[in-house]
Amino acid sequence: MSFQTDSQSNFPRHVAIVMDGNGRWAKRRLLPRLEGHRQGAKSVRRAVEFCRRNGIEYLTLYAFSTENWKRPQGEVSGLMKLLMQFIDSELEEIHANDIRLMTIGDLKRLPPHVVEKIQAAIEKTSQNKSMVLNIALSYGGRQDIVNAVLQVHEAIQAGKIEQSEVTEETFEQYLDTASIPDPDLLIRTGGEQRLSNFLLWQSAYAELYFSTVLWPDFDDAEFMKAIEEYRSRQRRFGMISEQIEAEGRRS
Ligand code: FPP
């Protein structure tokens, strides 16, 4: 990977992607679904490179949802194998480019040898500062919220916080994404227009961008189209245009 940061104005700080369409990409070519995922892993590399080069600080990828466990056993184990291969082939470059790897989701459900490899990669890159590559694995937005509720309850019971201290700001400290900002731009490839249980709380104010391009074909030009669309929108966070413009003039 050749990474170089151009600092760009008005770029999103955090991009989250639902990488959909691997299966259809393969089907159209009469290939097994796993071949689509294999090509999808190449797109992952390309997207990481794109973000690092363009100074996007956080990239969150929906690699495996809580619902994906229901897929045929062969596809699930193939995806686990691909994830291991991705770490084997990319970790050195990820590390050399100062990228920190992290995950969200219930890692405990993954096979122990996969978890070990992921944890070693997280540990190795833990001091890196230029970008975060956050992979959602066995992740579900509703589960994330329920876990946070349970943890808040426990903290109250243990006397660590008062019920009156539970605000949006304190609550989100118990989500899997506690250490990272909310996504500014959420992209879904593959033509469907839904969130599929991805970052439900965190996407409250994200700009949504839906591409008909299948994930294995989502290249730099397609990524840039999403960024351009994002840059052309005005994010109002519930305010009116004039307030946003006045804030822009002040900063
Ligand atoms: C959705 O496409 C994609 C997935 C469930 C898996 C995504 C995994 C990868 C891109 C590769 C491995 C990931 C990493 C981080 C190395 P689909 O199979 O639902 O496509 P379809 O809707 O066309 O069937």
mmCIF file with all atom_site columns, C-alpha atoms in Angstrom, residues 11-218:
data_model
loop_
_atom_site.group_PDB
_atom_site.id
_atom_site.type_symbol
_atom_site.label_atom_id
_atom_site.label_alt_id
_atom_site.label_comp_id
_atom_site.label_asym_id
_atom_site.label_entity_id
_atom_site.label_seq_id
_atom_site.pdbx_PDB_ins_code
_atom_site.Cartn_x
_atom_site.Cartn_y
_atom_site.Cartn_z
_atom_site.occupancy
_atom_site.B_iso_or_equiv
_atom_site.pdbx_formal_charge
_atom_site.auth_seq_id
_atom_site.auth_comp_id
_atom_site.auth_asym_id
_atom_site.auth_atom_id
_atom_site.pdbx_PDB_model_num
ATOM 1   C CA . PHE A 1 11  ? -13.871 15.475  4.537   1.00 0.00 ? 11  PHE A CA 1
ATOM 2   C CA . PRO A 1 12  ? -15.704 13.224  6.952   1.00 0.00 ? 12  PRO A CA 1
ATOM 3   C CA . ARG A 1 13  ? -13.675 12.303  9.991   1.00 0.00 ? 13  ARG A CA 1
ATOM 4   C CA . HIS A 1 14  ? -15.380 8.929   10.402  1.00 0.00 ? 14  HIS A CA 1
ATOM 5   C CA . VAL A 1 15  ? -16.781 6.819   7.544   1.00 0.00 ? 15  VAL A CA 1
ATOM 6   C CA . ALA A 1 16  ? -18.768 3.650   8.243   1.00 0.00 ? 16  ALA A CA 1
ATOM 7   C CA . ILE A 1 17  ? -19.528 1.152   5.481   1.00 0.00 ? 17  ILE A CA 1
ATOM 8   C CA . VAL A 1 18  ? -22.039 -1.657  5.015   1.00 0.00 ? 18  VAL A CA 1
ATOM 9   C CA . MET A 1 19  ? -20.083 -3.721  2.483   1.00 0.00 ? 19  MET A CA 1
ATOM 10  C CA . ASP A 1 20  ? -22.968 -5.348  0.641   1.00 0.00 ? 20  ASP A CA 1
ATOM 11  C CA . GLY A 1 21  ? -23.093 -7.197  -2.680  1.00 0.00 ? 21  GLY A CA 1
ATOM 12  C CA . ASN A 1 22  ? -20.267 -9.741  -2.518  1.00 0.00 ? 22  ASN A CA 1
ATOM 13  C CA . GLY A 1 23  ? -22.642 -12.652 -3.097  1.00 0.00 ? 23  GLY A CA 1
ATOM 14  C CA . ARG A 1 24  ? -24.299 -11.029 -6.118  1.00 0.00 ? 24  ARG A CA 1
ATOM 15  C CA . TRP A 1 25  ? -20.909 -10.081 -7.559  1.00 0.00 ? 25  TRP A CA 1
ATOM 16  C CA . ALA A 1 26  ? -19.955 -13.770 -7.499  1.00 0.00 ? 26  ALA A CA 1
ATOM 17  C CA . LYS A 1 27  ? -23.332 -15.019 -8.716  1.00 0.00 ? 27  LYS A CA 1
ATOM 18  C CA . ARG A 1 28  ? -23.183 -12.803 -11.807 1.00 0.00 ? 28  ARG A CA 1
ATOM 19  C CA . ARG A 1 29  ? -19.913 -14.484 -12.700 1.00 0.00 ? 29  ARG A CA 1
ATOM 20  C CA . LEU A 1 30  ? -21.173 -17.975 -11.830 1.00 0.00 ? 30  LEU A CA 1
ATOM 21  C CA . LEU A 1 31  ? -18.582 -18.136 -9.058  1.00 0.00 ? 31  LEU A CA 1
ATOM 22  C CA . PRO A 1 32  ? -19.002 -19.429 -5.500  1.00 0.00 ? 32  PRO A CA 1
ATOM 23  C CA . ARG A 1 33  ? -20.158 -16.766 -2.993  1.00 0.00 ? 33  ARG A CA 1
ATOM 24  C CA . LEU A 1 34  ? -16.833 -17.001 -1.181  1.00 0.00 ? 34  LEU A CA 1
ATOM 25  C CA . GLU A 1 35  ? -15.075 -15.722 -4.281  1.00 0.00 ? 35  GLU A CA 1
ATOM 26  C CA . GLY A 1 36  ? -17.205 -12.587 -3.920  1.00 0.00 ? 36  GLY A CA 1
ATOM 27  C CA . HIS A 1 37  ? -16.042 -12.217 -0.324  1.00 0.00 ? 37  HIS A CA 1
ATOM 28  C CA . ARG A 1 38  ? -12.438 -12.746 -1.439  1.00 0.00 ? 38  ARG A CA 1
ATOM 29  C CA . GLN A 1 39  ? -12.791 -9.870  -3.907  1.00 0.00 ? 39  GLN A CA 1
ATOM 30  C CA . GLY A 1 40  ? -14.541 -7.958  -1.131  1.00 0.00 ? 40  GLY A CA 1
ATOM 31  C CA . ALA A 1 41  ? -11.439 -8.303  1.027   1.00 0.00 ? 41  ALA A CA 1
ATOM 32  C CA . LYS A 1 42  ? -9.439  -6.646  -1.786  1.00 0.00 ? 42  LYS A CA 1
ATOM 33  C CA . SER A 1 43  ? -11.918 -3.769  -1.708  1.00 0.00 ? 43  SER A CA 1
ATOM 34  C CA . VAL A 1 44  ? -11.335 -3.520  2.039   1.00 0.00 ? 44  VAL A CA 1
ATOM 35  C CA . ARG A 1 45  ? -7.630  -2.988  1.434   1.00 0.00 ? 45  ARG A CA 1
ATOM 36  C CA . ARG A 1 46  ? -8.403  -0.361  -1.204  1.00 0.00 ? 46  ARG A CA 1
ATOM 37  C CA . ALA A 1 47  ? -10.836 1.467   1.100   1.00 0.00 ? 47  ALA A CA 1
ATOM 38  C CA . VAL A 1 48  ? -8.311  1.531   3.970   1.00 0.00 ? 48  VAL A CA 1
ATOM 39  C CA . GLU A 1 49  ? -5.696  2.909   1.627   1.00 0.00 ? 49  GLU A CA 1
ATOM 40  C CA . PHE A 1 50  ? -8.159  5.547   0.358   1.00 0.00 ? 50  PHE A CA 1
ATOM 41  C CA . CYS A 1 51  ? -8.989  6.708   3.882   1.00 0.00 ? 51  CYS A CA 1
ATOM 42  C CA . ARG A 1 52  ? -5.370  6.845   5.013   1.00 0.00 ? 52  ARG A CA 1
ATOM 43  C CA . ARG A 1 53  ? -4.368  8.796   1.911   1.00 0.00 ? 53  ARG A CA 1
ATOM 44  C CA . ASN A 1 54  ? -7.219  11.264  2.333   1.00 0.00 ? 54  ASN A CA 1
ATOM 45  C CA . GLY A 1 55  ? -6.825  11.840  6.049   1.00 0.00 ? 55  GLY A CA 1
ATOM 46  C CA . ILE A 1 56  ? -10.077 10.108  7.068   1.00 0.00 ? 56  ILE A CA 1
ATOM 47  C CA . GLU A 1 57  ? -9.303  9.216   10.670  1.00 0.00 ? 57  GLU A CA 1
ATOM 48  C CA . TYR A 1 58  ? -11.806 6.423   11.341  1.00 0.00 ? 58  TYR A CA 1
ATOM 49  C CA . LEU A 1 59  ? -13.104 3.708   9.041   1.00 0.00 ? 59  LEU A CA 1
ATOM 50  C CA . THR A 1 60  ? -15.666 1.273   10.455  1.00 0.00 ? 60  THR A CA 1
ATOM 51  C CA . LEU A 1 61  ? -16.483 -1.753  8.307   1.00 0.00 ? 61  LEU A CA 1
ATOM 52  C CA . TYR A 1 62  ? -19.449 -4.080  8.818   1.00 0.00 ? 62  TYR A CA 1
ATOM 53  C CA . ALA A 1 63  ? -17.700 -7.386  8.169   1.00 0.00 ? 63  ALA A CA 1
ATOM 54  C CA . PHE A 1 64  ? -19.983 -9.753  10.060  1.00 0.00 ? 64  PHE A CA 1
ATOM 55  C CA . SER A 1 65  ? -23.314 -9.062  11.733  1.00 0.00 ? 65  SER A CA 1
ATOM 56  C CA . THR A 1 66  ? -24.974 -10.961 14.576  1.00 0.00 ? 66  THR A CA 1
ATOM 57  C CA . GLU A 1 67  ? -27.481 -12.150 11.941  1.00 0.00 ? 67  GLU A CA 1
ATOM 58  C CA . ASN A 1 68  ? -24.700 -13.469 9.649   1.00 0.00 ? 68  ASN A CA 1
ATOM 59  C CA . TRP A 1 69  ? -24.256 -16.458 11.997  1.00 0.00 ? 69  TRP A CA 1
ATOM 60  C CA . LYS A 1 70  ? -27.414 -17.843 10.324  1.00 0.00 ? 70  LYS A CA 1
ATOM 61  C CA . ARG A 1 71  ? -25.594 -18.199 6.975   1.00 0.00 ? 71  ARG A CA 1
ATOM 62  C CA . PRO A 1 72  ? -24.523 -21.670 5.776   1.00 0.00 ? 72  PRO A CA 1
ATOM 63  C CA . GLN A 1 73  ? -21.707 -23.070 7.913   1.00 0.00 ? 73  GLN A CA 1
ATOM 64  C CA . GLY A 1 74  ? -19.304 -23.168 4.935   1.00 0.00 ? 74  GLY A CA 1
ATOM 65  C CA . GLU A 1 75  ? -19.784 -19.455 4.248   1.00 0.00 ? 75  GLU A CA 1
ATOM 66  C CA . VAL A 1 76  ? -19.306 -18.538 7.918   1.00 0.00 ? 76  VAL A CA 1
ATOM 67  C CA . SER A 1 77  ? -16.072 -20.525 8.214   1.00 0.00 ? 77  SER A CA 1
ATOM 68  C CA . GLY A 1 78  ? -14.908 -19.150 4.832   1.00 0.00 ? 78  GLY A CA 1
ATOM 69  C CA . LEU A 1 79  ? -15.434 -15.598 6.101   1.00 0.00 ? 79  LEU A CA 1
ATOM 70  C CA . MET A 1 80  ? -13.456 -16.385 9.277   1.00 0.00 ? 80  MET A CA 1
ATOM 71  C CA . LYS A 1 81  ? -10.645 -17.772 7.146   1.00 0.00 ? 81  LYS A CA 1
ATOM 72  C CA . LEU A 1 82  ? -10.662 -14.649 4.965   1.00 0.00 ? 82  LEU A CA 1
ATOM 73  C CA . LEU A 1 83  ? -10.426 -12.451 8.016   1.00 0.00 ? 83  LEU A CA 1
ATOM 74  C CA . MET A 1 84  ? -7.384  -14.416 9.222   1.00 0.00 ? 84  MET A CA 1
ATOM 75  C CA . GLN A 1 85  ? -5.794  -14.185 5.771   1.00 0.00 ? 85  GLN A CA 1
ATOM 76  C CA . PHE A 1 86  ? -6.475  -10.449 5.697   1.00 0.00 ? 86  PHE A CA 1
ATOM 77  C CA . ILE A 1 87  ? -4.634  -9.997  8.991   1.00 0.00 ? 87  ILE A CA 1
ATOM 78  C CA . ASP A 1 88  ? -1.768  -12.226 7.798   1.00 0.00 ? 88  ASP A CA 1
ATOM 79  C CA . SER A 1 89  ? -1.312  -10.357 4.543   1.00 0.00 ? 89  SER A CA 1
ATOM 80  C CA . GLU A 1 90  ? -2.071  -6.762  5.602   1.00 0.00 ? 90  GLU A CA 1
ATOM 81  C CA . LEU A 1 91  ? -1.016  -6.358  9.231   1.00 0.00 ? 91  LEU A CA 1
ATOM 82  C CA . GLU A 1 92  ? 2.571   -5.329  8.530   1.00 0.00 ? 92  GLU A CA 1
ATOM 83  C CA . GLU A 1 93  ? 1.495   -2.576  6.151   1.00 0.00 ? 93  GLU A CA 1
ATOM 84  C CA . ILE A 1 94  ? -1.332  -1.476  8.416   1.00 0.00 ? 94  ILE A CA 1
ATOM 85  C CA . HIS A 1 95  ? 1.190   -1.144  11.228  1.00 0.00 ? 95  HIS A CA 1
ATOM 86  C CA . ALA A 1 96  ? 3.834   0.532   9.056   1.00 0.00 ? 96  ALA A CA 1
ATOM 87  C CA . ASN A 1 97  ? 1.233   3.119   8.077   1.00 0.00 ? 97  ASN A CA 1
ATOM 88  C CA . ASP A 1 98  ? 0.474   3.958   11.713  1.00 0.00 ? 98  ASP A CA 1
ATOM 89  C CA . ILE A 1 99  ? -3.054  2.517   11.594  1.00 0.00 ? 99  ILE A CA 1
ATOM 90  C CA . ARG A 1 100 ? -4.653  1.152   14.744  1.00 0.00 ? 100 ARG A CA 1
ATOM 91  C CA . LEU A 1 101 ? -6.883  -1.879  14.390  1.00 0.00 ? 101 LEU A CA 1
ATOM 92  C CA . MET A 1 102 ? -9.898  -2.248  16.632  1.00 0.00 ? 102 MET A CA 1
ATOM 93  C CA . THR A 1 103 ? -13.122 -4.247  16.613  1.00 0.00 ? 103 THR A CA 1
ATOM 94  C CA . ILE A 1 104 ? -16.666 -3.814  17.831  1.00 0.00 ? 104 ILE A CA 1
ATOM 95  C CA . GLY A 1 105 ? -19.103 -6.656  18.423  1.00 0.00 ? 105 GLY A CA 1
ATOM 96  C CA . ASP A 1 106 ? -19.161 -9.880  20.384  1.00 0.00 ? 106 ASP A CA 1
ATOM 97  C CA . LEU A 1 107 ? -15.726 -11.392 19.705  1.00 0.00 ? 107 LEU A CA 1
ATOM 98  C CA . LYS A 1 108 ? -16.507 -14.201 22.177  1.00 0.00 ? 108 LYS A CA 1
ATOM 99  C CA . ARG A 1 109 ? -18.703 -15.867 19.543  1.00 0.00 ? 109 ARG A CA 1
ATOM 100 C CA . LEU A 1 110 ? -15.784 -16.182 17.100  1.00 0.00 ? 110 LEU A CA 1
ATOM 101 C CA . PRO A 1 111 ? -13.565 -19.292 17.075  1.00 0.00 ? 111 PRO A CA 1
ATOM 102 C CA . PRO A 1 112 ? -10.753 -18.942 19.680  1.00 0.00 ? 112 PRO A CA 1
ATOM 103 C CA . HIS A 1 113 ? -7.910  -19.117 17.130  1.00 0.00 ? 113 HIS A CA 1
ATOM 104 C CA . VAL A 1 114 ? -9.493  -16.233 15.175  1.00 0.00 ? 114 VAL A CA 1
ATOM 105 C CA . VAL A 1 115 ? -9.938  -14.193 18.353  1.00 0.00 ? 115 VAL A CA 1
ATOM 106 C CA . GLU A 1 116 ? -6.291  -14.788 19.299  1.00 0.00 ? 116 GLU A CA 1
ATOM 107 C CA . LYS A 1 117 ? -5.065  -13.517 15.960  1.00 0.00 ? 117 LYS A CA 1
ATOM 108 C CA . ILE A 1 118 ? -7.306  -10.450 16.095  1.00 0.00 ? 118 ILE A CA 1
ATOM 109 C CA . GLN A 1 119 ? -6.254  -9.637  19.638  1.00 0.00 ? 119 GLN A CA 1
ATOM 110 C CA . ALA A 1 120 ? -2.581  -9.907  18.747  1.00 0.00 ? 120 ALA A CA 1
ATOM 111 C CA . ALA A 1 121 ? -3.153  -7.506  15.830  1.00 0.00 ? 121 ALA A CA 1
ATOM 112 C CA . ILE A 1 122 ? -5.053  -5.070  18.063  1.00 0.00 ? 122 ILE A CA 1
ATOM 113 C CA . GLU A 1 123 ? -2.240  -5.220  20.628  1.00 0.00 ? 123 GLU A CA 1
ATOM 114 C CA . LYS A 1 124 ? 0.508   -4.742  18.038  1.00 0.00 ? 124 LYS A CA 1
ATOM 115 C CA . THR A 1 125 ? -1.130  -1.637  16.562  1.00 0.00 ? 125 THR A CA 1
ATOM 116 C CA . SER A 1 126 ? -2.490  -0.181  19.792  1.00 0.00 ? 126 SER A CA 1
ATOM 117 C CA . GLN A 1 127 ? -0.109  2.795   19.882  1.00 0.00 ? 127 GLN A CA 1
ATOM 118 C CA . ASN A 1 128 ? -0.695  3.852   16.263  1.00 0.00 ? 128 ASN A CA 1
ATOM 119 C CA . LYS A 1 129 ? -2.151  7.303   15.837  1.00 0.00 ? 129 LYS A CA 1
ATOM 120 C CA . SER A 1 130 ? -2.808  8.224   12.196  1.00 0.00 ? 130 SER A CA 1
ATOM 121 C CA . MET A 1 131 ? -5.988  6.253   11.579  1.00 0.00 ? 131 MET A CA 1
ATOM 122 C CA . VAL A 1 132 ? -8.318  3.699   13.173  1.00 0.00 ? 132 VAL A CA 1
ATOM 123 C CA . LEU A 1 133 ? -9.549  0.709   11.199  1.00 0.00 ? 133 LEU A CA 1
ATOM 124 C CA . ASN A 1 134 ? -12.537 -0.535  13.155  1.00 0.00 ? 134 ASN A CA 1
ATOM 125 C CA . ILE A 1 135 ? -13.972 -3.883  12.082  1.00 0.00 ? 135 ILE A CA 1
ATOM 126 C CA . ALA A 1 136 ? -17.484 -4.811  13.192  1.00 0.00 ? 136 ALA A CA 1
ATOM 127 C CA . LEU A 1 137 ? -17.502 -8.555  13.882  1.00 0.00 ? 137 LEU A CA 1
ATOM 128 C CA . SER A 1 138 ? -20.501 -10.393 15.224  1.00 0.00 ? 138 SER A CA 1
ATOM 129 C CA . TYR A 1 139 ? -21.869 -6.884  15.686  1.00 0.00 ? 139 TYR A CA 1
ATOM 130 C CA . GLY A 1 140 ? -25.472 -5.811  16.066  1.00 0.00 ? 140 GLY A CA 1
ATOM 131 C CA . GLY A 1 141 ? -26.605 -2.284  16.876  1.00 0.00 ? 141 GLY A CA 1
ATOM 132 C CA . ARG A 1 142 ? -29.472 -3.413  19.093  1.00 0.00 ? 142 ARG A CA 1
ATOM 133 C CA . GLN A 1 143 ? -27.183 -5.785  20.989  1.00 0.00 ? 143 GLN A CA 1
ATOM 134 C CA . ASP A 1 144 ? -24.688 -2.940  21.468  1.00 0.00 ? 144 ASP A CA 1
ATOM 135 C CA . ILE A 1 145 ? -27.441 -0.806  23.031  1.00 0.00 ? 145 ILE A CA 1
ATOM 136 C CA . VAL A 1 146 ? -28.772 -3.624  25.238  1.00 0.00 ? 146 VAL A CA 1
ATOM 137 C CA . ASN A 1 147 ? -25.222 -4.382  26.484  1.00 0.00 ? 147 ASN A CA 1
ATOM 138 C CA . ALA A 1 148 ? -24.742 -0.713  27.302  1.00 0.00 ? 148 ALA A CA 1
ATOM 139 C CA . VAL A 1 149 ? -28.039 -0.624  29.238  1.00 0.00 ? 149 VAL A CA 1
ATOM 140 C CA . LEU A 1 150 ? -26.957 -3.670  31.265  1.00 0.00 ? 150 LEU A CA 1
ATOM 141 C CA . GLN A 1 151 ? -23.591 -2.124  32.032  1.00 0.00 ? 151 GLN A CA 1
ATOM 142 C CA . VAL A 1 152 ? -25.150 1.172   33.079  1.00 0.00 ? 152 VAL A CA 1
ATOM 143 C CA . HIS A 1 153 ? -27.512 -0.777  35.358  1.00 0.00 ? 153 HIS A CA 1
ATOM 144 C CA . GLU A 1 154 ? -24.558 -2.619  36.894  1.00 0.00 ? 154 GLU A CA 1
ATOM 145 C CA . ALA A 1 155 ? -22.661 0.627   37.418  1.00 0.00 ? 155 ALA A CA 1
ATOM 146 C CA . ILE A 1 156 ? -25.653 2.129   39.200  1.00 0.00 ? 156 ILE A CA 1
ATOM 147 C CA . GLN A 1 157 ? -26.087 -0.969  41.381  1.00 0.00 ? 157 GLN A CA 1
ATOM 148 C CA . ALA A 1 158 ? -22.394 -0.890  42.272  1.00 0.00 ? 158 ALA A CA 1
ATOM 149 C CA . GLY A 1 159 ? -22.732 2.774   43.256  1.00 0.00 ? 159 GLY A CA 1
ATOM 150 C CA . LYS A 1 160 ? -20.253 3.881   40.568  1.00 0.00 ? 160 LYS A CA 1
ATOM 151 C CA . ILE A 1 161 ? -22.708 6.329   39.017  1.00 0.00 ? 161 ILE A CA 1
ATOM 152 C CA . GLU A 1 162 ? -25.994 7.895   40.067  1.00 0.00 ? 162 GLU A CA 1
ATOM 153 C CA . GLN A 1 163 ? -29.122 7.346   37.979  1.00 0.00 ? 163 GLN A CA 1
ATOM 154 C CA . SER A 1 164 ? -29.377 11.119  37.603  1.00 0.00 ? 164 SER A CA 1
ATOM 155 C CA . GLU A 1 165 ? -25.965 11.087  35.896  1.00 0.00 ? 165 GLU A CA 1
ATOM 156 C CA . VAL A 1 166 ? -27.207 8.903   33.023  1.00 0.00 ? 166 VAL A CA 1
ATOM 157 C CA . THR A 1 167 ? -27.304 11.227  30.022  1.00 0.00 ? 167 THR A CA 1
ATOM 158 C CA . GLU A 1 168 ? -26.716 10.610  26.307  1.00 0.00 ? 168 GLU A CA 1
ATOM 159 C CA . GLU A 1 169 ? -23.062 11.511  26.871  1.00 0.00 ? 169 GLU A CA 1
ATOM 160 C CA . THR A 1 170 ? -22.516 9.114   29.775  1.00 0.00 ? 170 THR A CA 1
ATOM 161 C CA . PHE A 1 171 ? -24.615 6.365   28.141  1.00 0.00 ? 171 PHE A CA 1
ATOM 162 C CA . GLU A 1 172 ? -22.513 6.287   24.993  1.00 0.00 ? 172 GLU A CA 1
ATOM 163 C CA . GLN A 1 173 ? -19.428 5.609   27.079  1.00 0.00 ? 173 GLN A CA 1
ATOM 164 C CA . TYR A 1 174 ? -20.854 2.101   27.530  1.00 0.00 ? 174 TYR A CA 1
ATOM 165 C CA . LEU A 1 175 ? -21.286 1.401   23.807  1.00 0.00 ? 175 LEU A CA 1
ATOM 166 C CA . ASP A 1 176 ? -18.642 -0.595  21.903  1.00 0.00 ? 176 ASP A CA 1
ATOM 167 C CA . THR A 1 177 ? -17.704 2.630   20.114  1.00 0.00 ? 177 THR A CA 1
ATOM 168 C CA . ALA A 1 178 ? -16.995 4.558   23.326  1.00 0.00 ? 178 ALA A CA 1
ATOM 169 C CA . SER A 1 179 ? -13.517 5.601   22.248  1.00 0.00 ? 179 SER A CA 1
ATOM 170 C CA . ILE A 1 180 ? -14.393 6.872   18.772  1.00 0.00 ? 180 ILE A CA 1
ATOM 171 C CA . PRO A 1 181 ? -16.549 9.704   17.384  1.00 0.00 ? 181 PRO A CA 1
ATOM 172 C CA . ASP A 1 182 ? -19.894 9.017   15.698  1.00 0.00 ? 182 ASP A CA 1
ATOM 173 C CA . PRO A 1 183 ? -19.740 8.328   11.952  1.00 0.00 ? 183 PRO A CA 1
ATOM 174 C CA . ASP A 1 184 ? -20.172 11.415  9.774   1.00 0.00 ? 184 ASP A CA 1
ATOM 175 C CA . LEU A 1 185 ? -20.875 9.434   6.635   1.00 0.00 ? 185 LEU A CA 1
ATOM 176 C CA . LEU A 1 186 ? -22.459 5.990   6.407   1.00 0.00 ? 186 LEU A CA 1
ATOM 177 C CA . ILE A 1 187 ? -22.138 4.269   3.050   1.00 0.00 ? 187 ILE A CA 1
ATOM 178 C CA . ARG A 1 188 ? -24.022 1.160   1.965   1.00 0.00 ? 188 ARG A CA 1
ATOM 179 C CA . THR A 1 189 ? -23.049 -0.513  -1.287  1.00 0.00 ? 189 THR A CA 1
ATOM 180 C CA . GLY A 1 190 ? -25.050 -3.093  -3.238  1.00 0.00 ? 190 GLY A CA 1
ATOM 181 C CA . GLY A 1 191 ? -28.245 -1.138  -3.883  1.00 0.00 ? 191 GLY A CA 1
ATOM 182 C CA . GLU A 1 192 ? -30.270 -1.834  -0.723  1.00 0.00 ? 192 GLU A CA 1
ATOM 183 C CA . GLN A 1 193 ? -31.291 1.168   1.351   1.00 0.00 ? 193 GLN A CA 1
ATOM 184 C CA . ARG A 1 194 ? -31.358 0.092   4.978   1.00 0.00 ? 194 ARG A CA 1
ATOM 185 C CA . LEU A 1 195 ? -29.114 0.064   8.053   1.00 0.00 ? 195 LEU A CA 1
ATOM 186 C CA . SER A 1 196 ? -29.373 -3.666  8.809   1.00 0.00 ? 196 SER A CA 1
ATOM 187 C CA . ASN A 1 197 ? -28.730 -3.179  12.521  1.00 0.00 ? 197 ASN A CA 1
ATOM 188 C CA . PHE A 1 198 ? -25.439 -1.288  12.001  1.00 0.00 ? 198 PHE A CA 1
ATOM 189 C CA . LEU A 1 199 ? -24.410 1.481   14.440  1.00 0.00 ? 199 LEU A CA 1
ATOM 190 C CA . LEU A 1 200 ? -28.035 2.356   15.259  1.00 0.00 ? 200 LEU A CA 1
ATOM 191 C CA . TRP A 1 201 ? -27.313 4.775   18.094  1.00 0.00 ? 201 TRP A CA 1
ATOM 192 C CA . GLN A 1 202 ? -24.129 6.151   16.563  1.00 0.00 ? 202 GLN A CA 1
ATOM 193 C CA . SER A 1 203 ? -25.676 6.974   13.167  1.00 0.00 ? 203 SER A CA 1
ATOM 194 C CA . ALA A 1 204 ? -28.296 9.355   14.547  1.00 0.00 ? 204 ALA A CA 1
ATOM 195 C CA . TYR A 1 205 ? -26.806 12.291  12.606  1.00 0.00 ? 205 TYR A CA 1
ATOM 196 C CA . ALA A 1 206 ? -24.740 10.464  9.972   1.00 0.00 ? 206 ALA A CA 1
ATOM 197 C CA . GLU A 1 207 ? -25.202 11.401  6.339   1.00 0.00 ? 207 GLU A CA 1
ATOM 198 C CA . LEU A 1 208 ? -26.430 8.303   4.521   1.00 0.00 ? 208 LEU A CA 1
ATOM 199 C CA . TYR A 1 209 ? -25.120 7.409   1.078   1.00 0.00 ? 209 TYR A CA 1
ATOM 200 C CA . PHE A 1 210 ? -26.411 4.446   -0.904  1.00 0.00 ? 210 PHE A CA 1
ATOM 201 C CA . SER A 1 211 ? -24.485 3.138   -3.879  1.00 0.00 ? 211 SER A CA 1
ATOM 202 C CA . THR A 1 212 ? -25.774 0.588   -6.368  1.00 0.00 ? 212 THR A CA 1
ATOM 203 C CA . VAL A 1 213 ? -22.197 -0.587  -6.949  1.00 0.00 ? 213 VAL A CA 1
ATOM 204 C CA . LEU A 1 214 ? -21.465 -4.027  -5.481  1.00 0.00 ? 214 LEU A CA 1
ATOM 205 C CA . TRP A 1 215 ? -18.792 -3.967  -2.763  1.00 0.00 ? 215 TRP A CA 1
ATOM 206 C CA . PRO A 1 216 ? -16.061 -5.773  -4.782  1.00 0.00 ? 216 PRO A CA 1
ATOM 207 C CA . ASP A 1 217 ? -16.422 -3.055  -7.458  1.00 0.00 ? 217 ASP A CA 1
ATOM 208 C CA . PHE A 1 218 ? -16.407 -0.144  -4.995  1.00 0.00 ? 218 PHE A CA 1
#
